[in-house]
PDB file of C-alpha atoms and ligand atoms in Angstrom:
ATOM      1  CA  UNK A  21       2.513  -0.903  12.854  1.00  0.00           C
ATOM      2  CA  UNK A  22       3.052  -0.727   9.203  1.00  0.00           C
ATOM      3  CA  UNK A  23       6.086   1.526   7.865  1.00  0.00           C
ATOM      4  CA  UNK A  24       3.568   2.690   5.348  1.00  0.00           C
ATOM      5  CA  UNK A  25       4.111   6.531   4.271  1.00  0.00           C
ATOM      6  CA  UNK A  26       1.710   9.360   4.019  1.00  0.00           C
ATOM      7  CA  UNK A  27       1.390  10.300   0.115  1.00  0.00           C
ATOM      8  CA  UNK A  28       2.912  14.031   1.015  1.00  0.00           C
ATOM      9  CA  UNK A  29       5.251  15.263   3.629  1.00  0.00           C
ATOM     10  CA  UNK A  30       2.854  17.651   4.738  1.00  0.00           C
ATOM     11  CA  UNK A  31      -0.797  18.492   5.163  1.00  0.00           C
ATOM     12  CA  UNK A  32      -1.921  21.769   3.764  1.00  0.00           C
ATOM     13  CA  UNK A  33      -5.590  20.572   2.205  1.00  0.00           C
ATOM     14  CA  UNK A  34      -7.983  17.550   2.957  1.00  0.00           C
ATOM     15  CA  UNK A  35      -7.167  16.788  -1.057  1.00  0.00           C
ATOM     16  CA  UNK A  36      -3.515  16.178  -0.009  1.00  0.00           C
ATOM     17  CA  UNK A  37      -5.139  12.721   1.622  1.00  0.00           C
ATOM     18  CA  UNK A  38      -6.004  10.012  -0.220  1.00  0.00           C
ATOM     19  CA  UNK A  39      -8.772   7.362   0.849  1.00  0.00           C
ATOM     20  CA  UNK A  40      -5.432   5.092   2.119  1.00  0.00           C
ATOM     21  CA  UNK A  41      -3.969   8.003   3.684  1.00  0.00           C
ATOM     22  CA  UNK A  42      -7.165   8.734   5.415  1.00  0.00           C
ATOM     23  CA  UNK A  43      -7.315   4.939   6.743  1.00  0.00           C
ATOM     24  CA  UNK A  44      -3.608   5.025   7.600  1.00  0.00           C
ATOM     25  CA  UNK A  45      -4.163   8.261   9.926  1.00  0.00           C
ATOM     26  CA  UNK A  46      -7.275   6.380  11.601  1.00  0.00           C
ATOM     27  CA  UNK A  47      -5.706   3.357  12.196  1.00  0.00           C
ATOM     28  CA  UNK A  48      -2.176   5.180  13.785  1.00  0.00           C
ATOM     29  CA  UNK A  49      -4.988   7.453  15.810  1.00  0.00           C
ATOM     30  CA  UNK A  50      -6.735   4.161  16.991  1.00  0.00           C
ATOM     31  CA  UNK A  51      -3.754   2.899  18.188  1.00  0.00           C
ATOM     32  CA  UNK A  52      -2.688   5.924  20.216  1.00  0.00           C
ATOM     33  CA  UNK A  53      -6.470   5.899  21.811  1.00  0.00           C
ATOM     34  CA  UNK A  54      -6.120   2.130  22.796  1.00  0.00           C
ATOM     35  CA  UNK A  55      -2.251   2.260  23.925  1.00  0.00           C
ATOM     36  CA  UNK A  56      -1.883   5.911  25.517  1.00  0.00           C
ATOM     37  CA  UNK A  57      -1.515   6.383  29.240  1.00  0.00           C
ATOM     38  CA  UNK A  58      -1.455   9.308  31.376  1.00  0.00           C
ATOM     39  CA  UNK A  59       2.455   9.773  32.264  1.00  0.00           C
ATOM     40  CA  UNK A  60       3.652   7.300  29.449  1.00  0.00           C
ATOM     41  CA  UNK A  61       4.979   9.146  26.697  1.00  0.00           C
ATOM     42  CA  UNK A  62       5.838   7.302  22.960  1.00  0.00           C
ATOM     43  CA  UNK A  63       9.020   8.400  21.404  1.00  0.00           C
ATOM     44  CA  UNK A  64       7.923   9.007  18.084  1.00  0.00           C
ATOM     45  CA  UNK A  65       8.938  12.948  17.860  1.00  0.00           C
ATOM     46  CA  UNK A  66      12.340  12.014  20.136  1.00  0.00           C
ATOM     47  CA  UNK A  67      14.927  14.907  18.983  1.00  0.00           C
ATOM     48  CA  UNK A  68      12.426  16.556  16.532  1.00  0.00           C
ATOM     49  CA  UNK A  69      11.380  20.304  17.337  1.00  0.00           C
ATOM     50  CA  UNK A  70       7.756  21.169  16.525  1.00  0.00           C
ATOM     51  CA  UNK A  71       6.895  24.997  16.334  1.00  0.00           C
ATOM     52  CA  UNK A  72       3.582  26.087  16.867  1.00  0.00           C
ATOM     53  CA  UNK A  73       2.695  29.209  15.012  1.00  0.00           C
ATOM     54  CA  UNK A  74      -0.579  30.555  15.404  1.00  0.00           C
ATOM     55  CA  UNK A  75      -1.048  34.006  14.141  1.00  0.00           C
ATOM     56  CA  UNK A  76      -4.909  33.684  14.608  1.00  0.00           C
ATOM     57  CA  UNK A  77      -6.845  32.691  18.291  1.00  0.00           C
ATOM     58  CA  UNK A  78      -7.346  29.077  18.931  1.00  0.00           C
ATOM     59  CA  UNK A  79      -8.251  26.983  22.157  1.00  0.00           C
ATOM     60  CA  UNK A  80      -8.974  23.202  20.788  1.00  0.00           C
ATOM     61  CA  UNK A  81      -6.496  23.022  17.639  1.00  0.00           C
ATOM     62  CA  UNK A  82      -3.168  24.930  19.477  1.00  0.00           C
ATOM     63  CA  UNK A  83      -3.698  22.992  22.484  1.00  0.00           C
ATOM     64  CA  UNK A  84      -4.643  19.106  21.097  1.00  0.00           C
ATOM     65  CA  UNK A  85      -1.233  19.678  18.955  1.00  0.00           C
ATOM     66  CA  UNK A  86       0.619  20.832  21.701  1.00  0.00           C
ATOM     67  CA  UNK A  87      -0.711  17.861  23.917  1.00  0.00           C
ATOM     68  CA  UNK A  88      -0.065  15.638  20.588  1.00  0.00           C
ATOM     69  CA  UNK A  89       3.454  16.752  20.489  1.00  0.00           C
ATOM     70  CA  UNK A  90       4.827  16.255  23.897  1.00  0.00           C
ATOM     71  CA  UNK A  91       2.932  12.703  24.397  1.00  0.00           C
ATOM     72  CA  UNK A  92       5.215  11.687  21.582  1.00  0.00           C
ATOM     73  CA  UNK A  93       8.076  13.160  23.455  1.00  0.00           C
ATOM     74  CA  UNK A  94       8.591  15.965  20.761  1.00  0.00           C
ATOM     75  CA  UNK A  95      10.264  19.508  21.822  1.00  0.00           C
ATOM     76  CA  UNK A  96       7.398  21.944  21.355  1.00  0.00           C
ATOM     77  CA  UNK A  97       7.602  25.988  21.428  1.00  0.00           C
ATOM     78  CA  UNK A  98       4.945  28.325  20.939  1.00  0.00           C
ATOM     79  CA  UNK A  99       5.308  31.302  18.737  1.00  0.00           C
ATOM     80  CA  UNK A 100       2.601  34.083  19.988  1.00  0.00           C
ATOM     81  CA  UNK A 101       1.922  36.422  16.989  1.00  0.00           C
ATOM     82  CA  UNK A 102       0.958  39.369  19.030  1.00  0.00           C
ATOM     83  CA  UNK A 103       4.091  39.401  21.108  1.00  0.00           C
ATOM     84  CA  UNK A 104       6.408  39.055  18.361  1.00  0.00           C
ATOM     85  CA  UNK A 105       8.279  41.206  15.900  1.00  0.00           C
ATOM     86  CA  UNK A 106       5.321  41.330  13.571  1.00  0.00           C
ATOM     87  CA  UNK A 107       4.179  44.234  15.645  1.00  0.00           C
ATOM     88  CA  UNK A 108       7.493  46.140  14.625  1.00  0.00           C
ATOM     89  CA  UNK A 109       6.743  45.597  11.051  1.00  0.00           C
ATOM     90  CA  UNK A 110       8.737  42.053  10.152  1.00  0.00           C
ATOM     91  CA  UNK A 111       7.158  40.234   7.486  1.00  0.00           C
ATOM     92  CA  UNK A 112       5.576  36.958   7.655  1.00  0.00           C
ATOM     93  CA  UNK A 113       8.684  35.368   5.383  1.00  0.00           C
ATOM     94  CA  UNK A 114      10.961  37.199   7.562  1.00  0.00           C
ATOM     95  CA  UNK A 115       9.722  35.789  10.850  1.00  0.00           C
ATOM     96  CA  UNK A 116       8.870  32.272   9.374  1.00  0.00           C
ATOM     97  CA  UNK A 117      13.343  32.426   8.270  1.00  0.00           C
ATOM     98  CA  UNK A 118      13.898  33.585  11.827  1.00  0.00           C
ATOM     99  CA  UNK A 119      12.102  30.445  13.359  1.00  0.00           C
ATOM    100  CA  UNK A 120      13.786  28.023  10.611  1.00  0.00           C
ATOM    101  CA  UNK A 121      17.173  29.390  11.940  1.00  0.00           C
ATOM    102  CA  UNK A 122      16.629  27.709  15.465  1.00  0.00           C
ATOM    103  CA  UNK A 123      16.297  24.085  13.592  1.00  0.00           C
ATOM    104  CA  UNK A 124      12.556  23.418  13.600  1.00  0.00           C
ATOM    105  CA  UNK A 125      11.443  19.862  12.426  1.00  0.00           C
ATOM    106  CA  UNK A 126       7.644  20.694  11.879  1.00  0.00           C
ATOM    107  CA  UNK A 127       5.119  23.738  11.776  1.00  0.00           C
ATOM    108  CA  UNK A 128       1.799  23.489  12.398  1.00  0.00           C
ATOM    109  CA  UNK A 129       0.490  26.923  11.243  1.00  0.00           C
ATOM    110  CA  UNK A 130      -2.660  28.886  11.546  1.00  0.00           C
ATOM    111  CA  UNK A 131      -3.347  32.194   9.662  1.00  0.00           C
ATOM    112  CA  UNK A 132      -6.180  34.338   9.193  1.00  0.00           C
ATOM    113  CA  UNK A 133      -4.861  34.626   5.015  1.00  0.00           C
ATOM    114  CA  UNK A 134      -5.844  31.630   2.872  1.00  0.00           C
ATOM    115  CA  UNK A 135      -3.187  29.810   1.301  1.00  0.00           C
ATOM    116  CA  UNK A 136       0.017  30.986   3.874  1.00  0.00           C
ATOM    117  CA  UNK A 137       0.897  27.102   4.981  1.00  0.00           C
ATOM    118  CA  UNK A 138       1.439  26.465   1.213  1.00  0.00           C
ATOM    119  CA  UNK A 139       3.258  29.675   0.441  1.00  0.00           C
ATOM    120  CA  UNK A 140       5.692  28.859   3.678  1.00  0.00           C
ATOM    121  CA  UNK A 141       5.954  25.220   2.392  1.00  0.00           C
ATOM    122  CA  UNK A 142       7.298  27.087  -0.992  1.00  0.00           C
ATOM    123  CA  UNK A 143      10.163  28.431   1.164  1.00  0.00           C
ATOM    124  CA  UNK A 144      10.796  25.599   3.241  1.00  0.00           C
ATOM    125  CA  UNK A 145      12.300  22.086   3.604  1.00  0.00           C
ATOM    126  CA  UNK A 146      10.237  21.553   6.762  1.00  0.00           C
ATOM    127  CA  UNK A 147       7.344  19.915   7.263  1.00  0.00           C
ATOM    128  CA  UNK A 148       4.122  21.944   7.685  1.00  0.00           C
ATOM    129  CA  UNK A 149       0.756  21.401   9.085  1.00  0.00           C
ATOM    130  CA  UNK A 150      -2.234  23.608   8.122  1.00  0.00           C
ATOM    131  CA  UNK A 151      -3.882  24.258  11.302  1.00  0.00           C
ATOM    132  CA  UNK A 152      -6.740  26.706   9.782  1.00  0.00           C
ATOM    133  CA  UNK A 153      -5.889  28.960   7.097  1.00  0.00           C
ATOM    134  CA  UNK A 154      -8.899  31.705   6.569  1.00  0.00           C
ATOM    135  CA  UNK A 155     -11.836  30.843   4.857  1.00  0.00           C
ATOM    136  CA  UNK A 156      -9.639  28.031   3.053  1.00  0.00           C
ATOM    137  CA  UNK A 157      -8.937  25.230   4.687  1.00  0.00           C
ATOM    138  CA  UNK A 158      -8.771  22.838   8.203  1.00  0.00           C
ATOM    139  CA  UNK A 159      -7.213  19.490   7.333  1.00  0.00           C
ATOM    140  CA  UNK A 160      -6.947  18.059  10.511  1.00  0.00           C
ATOM    141  CA  UNK A 161     -10.640  19.239  11.742  1.00  0.00           C
ATOM    142  CA  UNK A 162     -12.064  17.255   8.796  1.00  0.00           C
ATOM    143  CA  UNK A 163      -9.797  14.173   9.921  1.00  0.00           C
ATOM    144  CA  UNK A 164     -11.001  14.214  13.019  1.00  0.00           C
ATOM    145  CA  UNK A 165     -14.673  14.752  12.427  1.00  0.00           C
ATOM    146  CA  UNK A 166     -14.500  11.821   9.894  1.00  0.00           C
ATOM    147  CA  UNK A 167     -12.933   9.570  12.665  1.00  0.00           C
ATOM    148  CA  UNK A 168     -15.590  10.698  15.363  1.00  0.00           C
ATOM    149  CA  UNK A 169     -18.130   9.650  12.975  1.00  0.00           C
ATOM    150  CA  UNK A 170     -15.898   6.204  11.905  1.00  0.00           C
ATOM    151  CA  UNK A 171     -15.964   5.427  15.404  1.00  0.00           C
ATOM    152  CA  UNK A 172     -19.534   5.847  16.344  1.00  0.00           C
ATOM    153  CA  UNK A 173     -21.330   4.227  13.024  1.00  0.00           C
ATOM    154  CA  UNK A 174     -18.396   2.092  12.341  1.00  0.00           C
ATOM    155  CA  UNK A 175     -17.932   3.697   8.795  1.00  0.00           C
ATOM    156  CA  UNK A 176     -18.125   7.051   7.070  1.00  0.00           C
ATOM    157  CA  UNK A 177     -19.229   5.524   3.673  1.00  0.00           C
ATOM    158  CA  UNK A 178     -22.693   6.031   2.484  1.00  0.00           C
ATOM    159  CA  UNK A 179     -23.705   8.143   5.540  1.00  0.00           C
ATOM    160  CA  UNK A 180     -25.632  11.492   4.814  1.00  0.00           C
ATOM    161  CA  UNK A 181     -23.920  14.114   6.281  1.00  0.00           C
ATOM    162  CA  UNK A 182     -25.499  17.931   5.975  1.00  0.00           C
ATOM    163  CA  UNK A 183     -23.015  21.060   6.283  1.00  0.00           C
ATOM    164  CA  UNK A 184     -25.455  23.676   8.117  1.00  0.00           C
ATOM    165  CA  UNK A 185     -24.694  27.150   8.441  1.00  0.00           C
ATOM    166  CA  UNK A 186     -21.964  29.793   7.877  1.00  0.00           C
ATOM    167  CA  UNK A 187     -20.306  27.987   4.798  1.00  0.00           C
ATOM    168  CA  UNK A 188     -19.055  30.904   3.176  1.00  0.00           C
ATOM    169  CA  UNK A 189     -16.499  32.047   5.906  1.00  0.00           C
ATOM    170  CA  UNK A 190     -15.943  28.200   6.763  1.00  0.00           C
ATOM    171  CA  UNK A 191     -12.490  26.494   6.295  1.00  0.00           C
ATOM    172  CA  UNK A 192     -13.898  23.467   8.209  1.00  0.00           C
ATOM    173  CA  UNK A 193     -16.828  23.197   5.638  1.00  0.00           C
ATOM    174  CA  UNK A 194     -14.515  23.347   2.505  1.00  0.00           C
ATOM    175  CA  UNK A 195     -11.915  20.310   4.061  1.00  0.00           C
ATOM    176  CA  UNK A 196     -14.981  18.335   5.068  1.00  0.00           C
ATOM    177  CA  UNK A 197     -16.818  18.481   1.668  1.00  0.00           C
ATOM    178  CA  UNK A 198     -13.289  17.097   0.319  1.00  0.00           C
ATOM    179  CA  UNK A 199     -12.784  14.404   2.981  1.00  0.00           C
ATOM    180  CA  UNK A 200     -16.273  13.005   3.487  1.00  0.00           C
ATOM    181  CA  UNK A 201     -16.449  12.527  -0.447  1.00  0.00           C
ATOM    182  CA  UNK A 202     -12.995  10.648  -0.364  1.00  0.00           C
ATOM    183  CA  UNK A 203     -14.706   8.356   2.529  1.00  0.00           C
ATOM    184  CA  UNK A 204     -17.904   7.943  -0.020  1.00  0.00           C
ATOM    185  CA  UNK A 205     -20.221   9.730   2.307  1.00  0.00           C
ATOM    186  CA  UNK A 206     -23.103  11.929   0.516  1.00  0.00           C
ATOM    187  CA  UNK A 207     -23.100  15.384   1.726  1.00  0.00           C
ATOM    188  CA  UNK A 208     -25.610  17.672   1.621  1.00  0.00           C
ATOM    189  CA  UNK A 209     -25.243  21.522   2.430  1.00  0.00           C
ATOM    190  CA  UNK A 210     -27.918  24.224   4.066  1.00  0.00           C
ATOM    191  CA  UNK A 211     -26.891  27.940   4.302  1.00  0.00           C
ATOM    192  CA  UNK A 212     -28.818  31.350   3.635  1.00  0.00           C
ATOM    193  CA  UNK A 213     -27.736  32.464   0.112  1.00  0.00           C
ATOM    194  CA  UNK A 214     -25.722  35.306   1.350  1.00  0.00           C
ATOM    195  CA  UNK A 215     -23.321  32.784   3.662  1.00  0.00           C
ATOM    196  CA  UNK A 216     -22.627  30.060   0.342  1.00  0.00           C
ATOM    197  CA  UNK A 217     -19.198  31.239  -1.465  1.00  0.00           C
ATOM    198  CA  UNK A 218     -18.930  32.059  -5.028  1.00  0.00           C
ATOM    199  CA  UNK A 219     -18.579  28.382  -6.847  1.00  0.00           C
ATOM    200  CA  UNK A 220     -20.155  26.236  -4.292  1.00  0.00           C
ATOM    201  CA  UNK A 221     -22.354  24.477  -7.238  1.00  0.00           C
ATOM    202  CA  UNK A 222     -19.476  23.300  -8.493  1.00  0.00           C
ATOM    203  CA  UNK A 223     -18.915  21.291  -5.217  1.00  0.00           C
ATOM    204  CA  UNK A 224     -20.245  17.285  -4.809  1.00  0.00           C
ATOM    205  CA  UNK A 225     -23.030  18.076  -2.898  1.00  0.00           C
ATOM    206  CA  UNK A 226     -26.839  18.341  -2.404  1.00  0.00           C
ATOM    207  CA  UNK A 227     -28.433  21.817  -1.658  1.00  0.00           C
ATOM    208  CA  UNK A 228     -30.967  21.646   1.115  1.00  0.00           C
ATOM    209  CA  UNK A 229     -33.888  24.147   1.033  1.00  0.00           C
ATOM    210  CA  UNK A 230     -34.794  24.116   4.986  1.00  0.00           C
ATOM    211  CA  UNK A 231     -33.218  22.872   8.463  1.00  0.00           C
ATOM    212  CA  UNK A 232     -36.317  20.612   8.579  1.00  0.00           C
ATOM    213  CA  UNK A 233     -35.353  18.913   5.043  1.00  0.00           C
ATOM    214  CA  UNK A 234     -31.751  18.795   6.172  1.00  0.00           C
ATOM    215  CA  UNK A 235     -32.355  16.884   9.283  1.00  0.00           C
ATOM    216  CA  UNK A 236     -35.214  14.293   7.501  1.00  0.00           C
ATOM    217  CA  UNK A 237     -32.053  13.780   4.811  1.00  0.00           C
ATOM    218  CA  UNK A 238     -29.369  13.205   7.189  1.00  0.00           C
ATOM    219  CA  UNK A 239     -27.639  10.677   9.436  1.00  0.00           C
ATOM    220  CA  UNK A 240     -25.569  13.500  10.901  1.00  0.00           C
ATOM    221  CA  UNK A 241     -25.574  17.658  11.177  1.00  0.00           C
ATOM    222  CA  UNK A 242     -22.503  19.302  11.032  1.00  0.00           C
ATOM    223  CA  UNK A 243     -23.464  22.468  12.097  1.00  0.00           C
ATOM    224  CA  UNK A 244     -20.745  25.360  11.963  1.00  0.00           C
ATOM    225  CA  UNK A 245     -20.438  28.611  13.913  1.00  0.00           C
ATOM    226  CA  UNK A 246     -21.208  31.649  12.547  1.00  0.00           C
ATOM    227  CA  UNK A 247     -18.248  33.526  11.934  1.00  0.00           C
ATOM    228  CA  UNK A 248     -19.231  37.037  13.097  1.00  0.00           C
ATOM    229  CA  UNK A 249     -15.735  38.015  12.842  1.00  0.00           C
ATOM    230  CA  UNK A 250     -15.104  37.820   9.291  1.00  0.00           C
ATOM    231  CA  UNK A 251     -18.693  38.920   8.065  1.00  0.00           C
ATOM    232  CA  UNK A 252     -19.607  41.959   6.359  1.00  0.00           C
ATOM    233  CA  UNK A 253     -22.325  43.839   7.231  1.00  0.00           C
ATOM    234  CA  UNK A 254     -25.552  43.143   5.449  1.00  0.00           C
ATOM    235  CA  UNK A 255     -25.006  39.384   5.175  1.00  0.00           C
ATOM    236  CA  UNK A 256     -27.672  37.984   7.863  1.00  0.00           C
ATOM    237  CA  UNK A 257     -30.561  40.598   9.068  1.00  0.00           C
ATOM    238  CA  UNK A 258     -29.985  38.995  12.558  1.00  0.00           C
ATOM    239  CA  UNK A 259     -29.107  36.353  14.667  1.00  0.00           C
ATOM    240  CA  UNK A 260     -32.400  35.727  15.647  1.00  0.00           C
ATOM    241  CA  UNK A 261     -33.873  35.297  12.327  1.00  0.00           C
ATOM    242  CA  UNK A 262     -30.543  33.098  11.425  1.00  0.00           C
ATOM    243  CA  UNK A 263     -31.433  30.936  14.229  1.00  0.00           C
ATOM    244  CA  UNK A 264     -35.301  30.472  13.570  1.00  0.00           C
ATOM    245  CA  UNK A 265     -34.314  29.317  10.068  1.00  0.00           C
ATOM    246  CA  UNK A 266     -31.038  27.387  10.429  1.00  0.00           C
ATOM    247  CA  UNK A 267     -30.555  26.619  14.181  1.00  0.00           C
ATOM    248  CA  UNK A 268     -31.143  23.142  15.748  1.00  0.00           C
ATOM    249  CA  UNK A 269     -33.035  23.374  19.275  1.00  0.00           C
ATOM    250  CA  UNK A 270     -34.480  20.303  21.336  1.00  0.00           C
ATOM    251  CA  UNK A 271     -37.503  20.026  19.320  1.00  0.00           C
ATOM    252  CA  UNK A 272     -35.651  19.973  15.708  1.00  0.00           C
ATOM    253  CA  UNK A 273     -32.974  17.863  17.061  1.00  0.00           C
ATOM    254  CA  UNK A 274     -35.836  15.079  18.753  1.00  0.00           C
ATOM    255  CA  UNK A 275     -37.498  15.325  15.545  1.00  0.00           C
ATOM    256  CA  UNK A 276     -35.516  12.349  13.862  1.00  0.00           C
ATOM    257  CA  UNK A 277     -34.723   9.532  15.626  1.00  0.00           C
ATOM    258  CA  UNK A 278     -30.905   9.028  16.065  1.00  0.00           C
ATOM    259  CA  UNK A 279     -29.878  11.905  14.400  1.00  0.00           C
ATOM    260  CA  UNK A 280     -25.956  12.936  15.245  1.00  0.00           C
ATOM    261  CA  UNK A 281     -24.698  16.252  15.521  1.00  0.00           C
ATOM    262  CA  UNK A 282     -21.109  17.602  15.075  1.00  0.00           C
ATOM    263  CA  UNK A 283     -19.829  20.844  15.562  1.00  0.00           C
ATOM    264  CA  UNK A 284     -15.899  21.779  15.135  1.00  0.00           C
ATOM    265  CA  UNK A 285     -16.362  24.788  18.176  1.00  0.00           C
ATOM    266  CA  UNK A 286     -16.283  27.057  19.355  1.00  0.00           C
ATOM    267  CA  UNK A 287     -20.199  27.227  19.639  1.00  0.00           C
ATOM    268  CA  UNK A 288     -22.512  30.490  19.558  1.00  0.00           C
ATOM    269  CA  UNK A 289     -25.021  28.703  21.944  1.00  0.00           C
ATOM    270  CA  UNK A 290     -28.435  30.446  21.225  1.00  0.00           C
ATOM    271  CA  UNK A 291     -27.627  30.997  17.899  1.00  0.00           C
ATOM    272  CA  UNK A 292     -26.566  27.893  15.552  1.00  0.00           C
ATOM    273  CA  UNK A 293     -27.519  25.402  18.588  1.00  0.00           C
ATOM    274  CA  UNK A 294     -29.395  25.624  21.878  1.00  0.00           C
ATOM    275  CA  UNK A 295     -27.496  25.021  25.017  1.00  0.00           C
ATOM    276  CA  UNK A 296     -29.830  21.950  26.181  1.00  0.00           C
ATOM    277  CA  UNK A 297     -28.703  20.200  23.127  1.00  0.00           C
ATOM    278  CA  UNK A 298     -24.904  19.943  23.813  1.00  0.00           C
ATOM    279  CA  UNK A 299     -24.970  17.175  26.401  1.00  0.00           C
ATOM    280  CA  UNK A 300     -27.532  14.860  24.890  1.00  0.00           C
ATOM    281  CA  UNK A 301     -25.320  11.432  23.674  1.00  0.00           C
ATOM    282  CA  UNK A 302     -25.868  11.926  20.086  1.00  0.00           C
ATOM    283  CA  UNK A 303     -24.120  15.421  20.177  1.00  0.00           C
ATOM    284  CA  UNK A 304     -20.715  14.540  19.789  1.00  0.00           C
ATOM    285  CA  UNK A 305     -18.846  17.822  20.204  1.00  0.00           C
ATOM    286  CA  UNK A 306     -16.739  16.812  23.307  1.00  0.00           C
ATOM    287  CA  UNK A 307     -15.655  13.571  21.466  1.00  0.00           C
ATOM    288  CA  UNK A 308     -14.683  15.483  18.831  1.00  0.00           C
ATOM    289  CA  UNK A 309     -12.390  17.635  21.169  1.00  0.00           C
ATOM    290  CA  UNK A 310     -11.203  13.854  22.615  1.00  0.00           C
ATOM    291  CA  UNK A 311     -10.209  12.324  18.962  1.00  0.00           C
ATOM    292  CA  UNK A 312      -8.440  15.632  17.859  1.00  0.00           C
ATOM    293  CA  UNK A 313      -5.611  14.860  20.264  1.00  0.00           C
ATOM    294  CA  UNK A 314      -5.410  11.373  19.012  1.00  0.00           C
ATOM    295  CA  UNK A 315      -5.499  12.359  15.334  1.00  0.00           C
ATOM    296  CA  UNK A 316      -2.965  15.129  15.807  1.00  0.00           C
ATOM    297  CA  UNK A 317      -0.877  12.542  17.695  1.00  0.00           C
ATOM    298  CA  UNK A 318      -1.480   9.908  14.436  1.00  0.00           C
ATOM    299  CA  UNK A 319      -0.283  12.916  11.767  1.00  0.00           C
ATOM    300  CA  UNK A 320       2.457  14.329  13.665  1.00  0.00           C
ATOM    301  CA  UNK A 321       4.093  10.574  14.084  1.00  0.00           C
ATOM    302  CA  UNK A 322       3.471   9.673  10.326  1.00  0.00           C
ATOM    303  CA  UNK A 323       4.729  12.637   9.082  1.00  0.00           C
ATOM    304  CA  UNK A 324       7.986  12.515  11.345  1.00  0.00           C
ATOM    305  CA  UNK A 325       8.960   9.716   9.030  1.00  0.00           C
ATOM    306  CA  UNK A 326       9.637  11.970   6.517  1.00  0.00           C
ATOM    307  CA  UNK A 327      11.823  13.761   9.015  1.00  0.00           C
ATOM    308  CA  UNK A 328      15.844  13.356   8.787  1.00  0.00           C
ATOM    309  CA  UNK A 329      17.512  14.306  11.652  1.00  0.00           C
TER     310      UNK A 329
HETATM  311  N1   CP B 430     -12.385  23.683  15.725  1.00  0.00           N
HETATM  312  C1   CP B 430     -11.446  24.840  16.216  1.00  0.00           C
HETATM  313  O1   CP B 430     -10.434  25.088  15.289  1.00  0.00           O
HETATM  314  O2   CP B 430     -11.410  25.310  17.193  1.00  0.00           O
HETATM  315  P1   CP B 430     -10.304  26.343  17.928  1.00  0.00           P
HETATM  316  O3   CP B 430     -10.380  27.721  16.766  1.00  0.00           O
HETATM  317  O4   CP B 430     -10.480  26.666  19.326  1.00  0.00           O
HETATM  318  O5   CP B 430      -8.690  25.563  17.453  1.00  0.00           O
END
């Protein structure tokens, strides 16, 4: 395979990746997808230590990074914030320096505060990958979403993708707006006015007024989770009202032939999506999870080229 390098020895935002970088990640992910066999390991991360530092809960991102690093022969250790000395008052930066002292080559970091990966990168020569920071960005999610579309449609360029739901609290939305625009897709947005962030009008997106309009316009609906845990009171009258105006049920999904639906998970079934559509062939939620492992293998492998042992 090519020895081409990514533009940066880190991944903090979707904007860190050029069009060519994304194609490089996709081609490496495709290679791993075609060549991975259970029980056989690649040696891309041999001799390297990868720290998974999750200060916020995760199922998909943490497990897929762990699996990806292990399949590439990396040594992996997990930092569990709740059981750490953070609980005794140790600061974030001192915690990070303590982990650094154990010789780590790459960090995968999730944190509830926006900007933490960049802040830590400014205090480190190691490679830092953002696994989701507050409401800011989740660049590996947007990579795996776009890879899923590339595999399904054979292209991302000129696809019409509408992002629907709680855009205010969504790092997935921010990363996807950037990534989909880089790849030449058209991006729509649909959300209640209270769930759109300040300044969204500067994004390169087409606003939609109703879920019916969004479905009619789109090739793909990228539905988001209603993030009640980040929400101030008063932003929504009720889950039921949100579901009535913005949710996708079987009737709405079937109103557009060949419509494809993505969701980054976890899904609030009965709120943004009805459970009965989750197993339909054009609903690619499980495929996204599967692709997440190969995309993260690709990213770790490409970033490992910057590591000096
Ligand atoms: N999509 C996503 O980030 O899921 P997790 O929170 O389970 O990692």
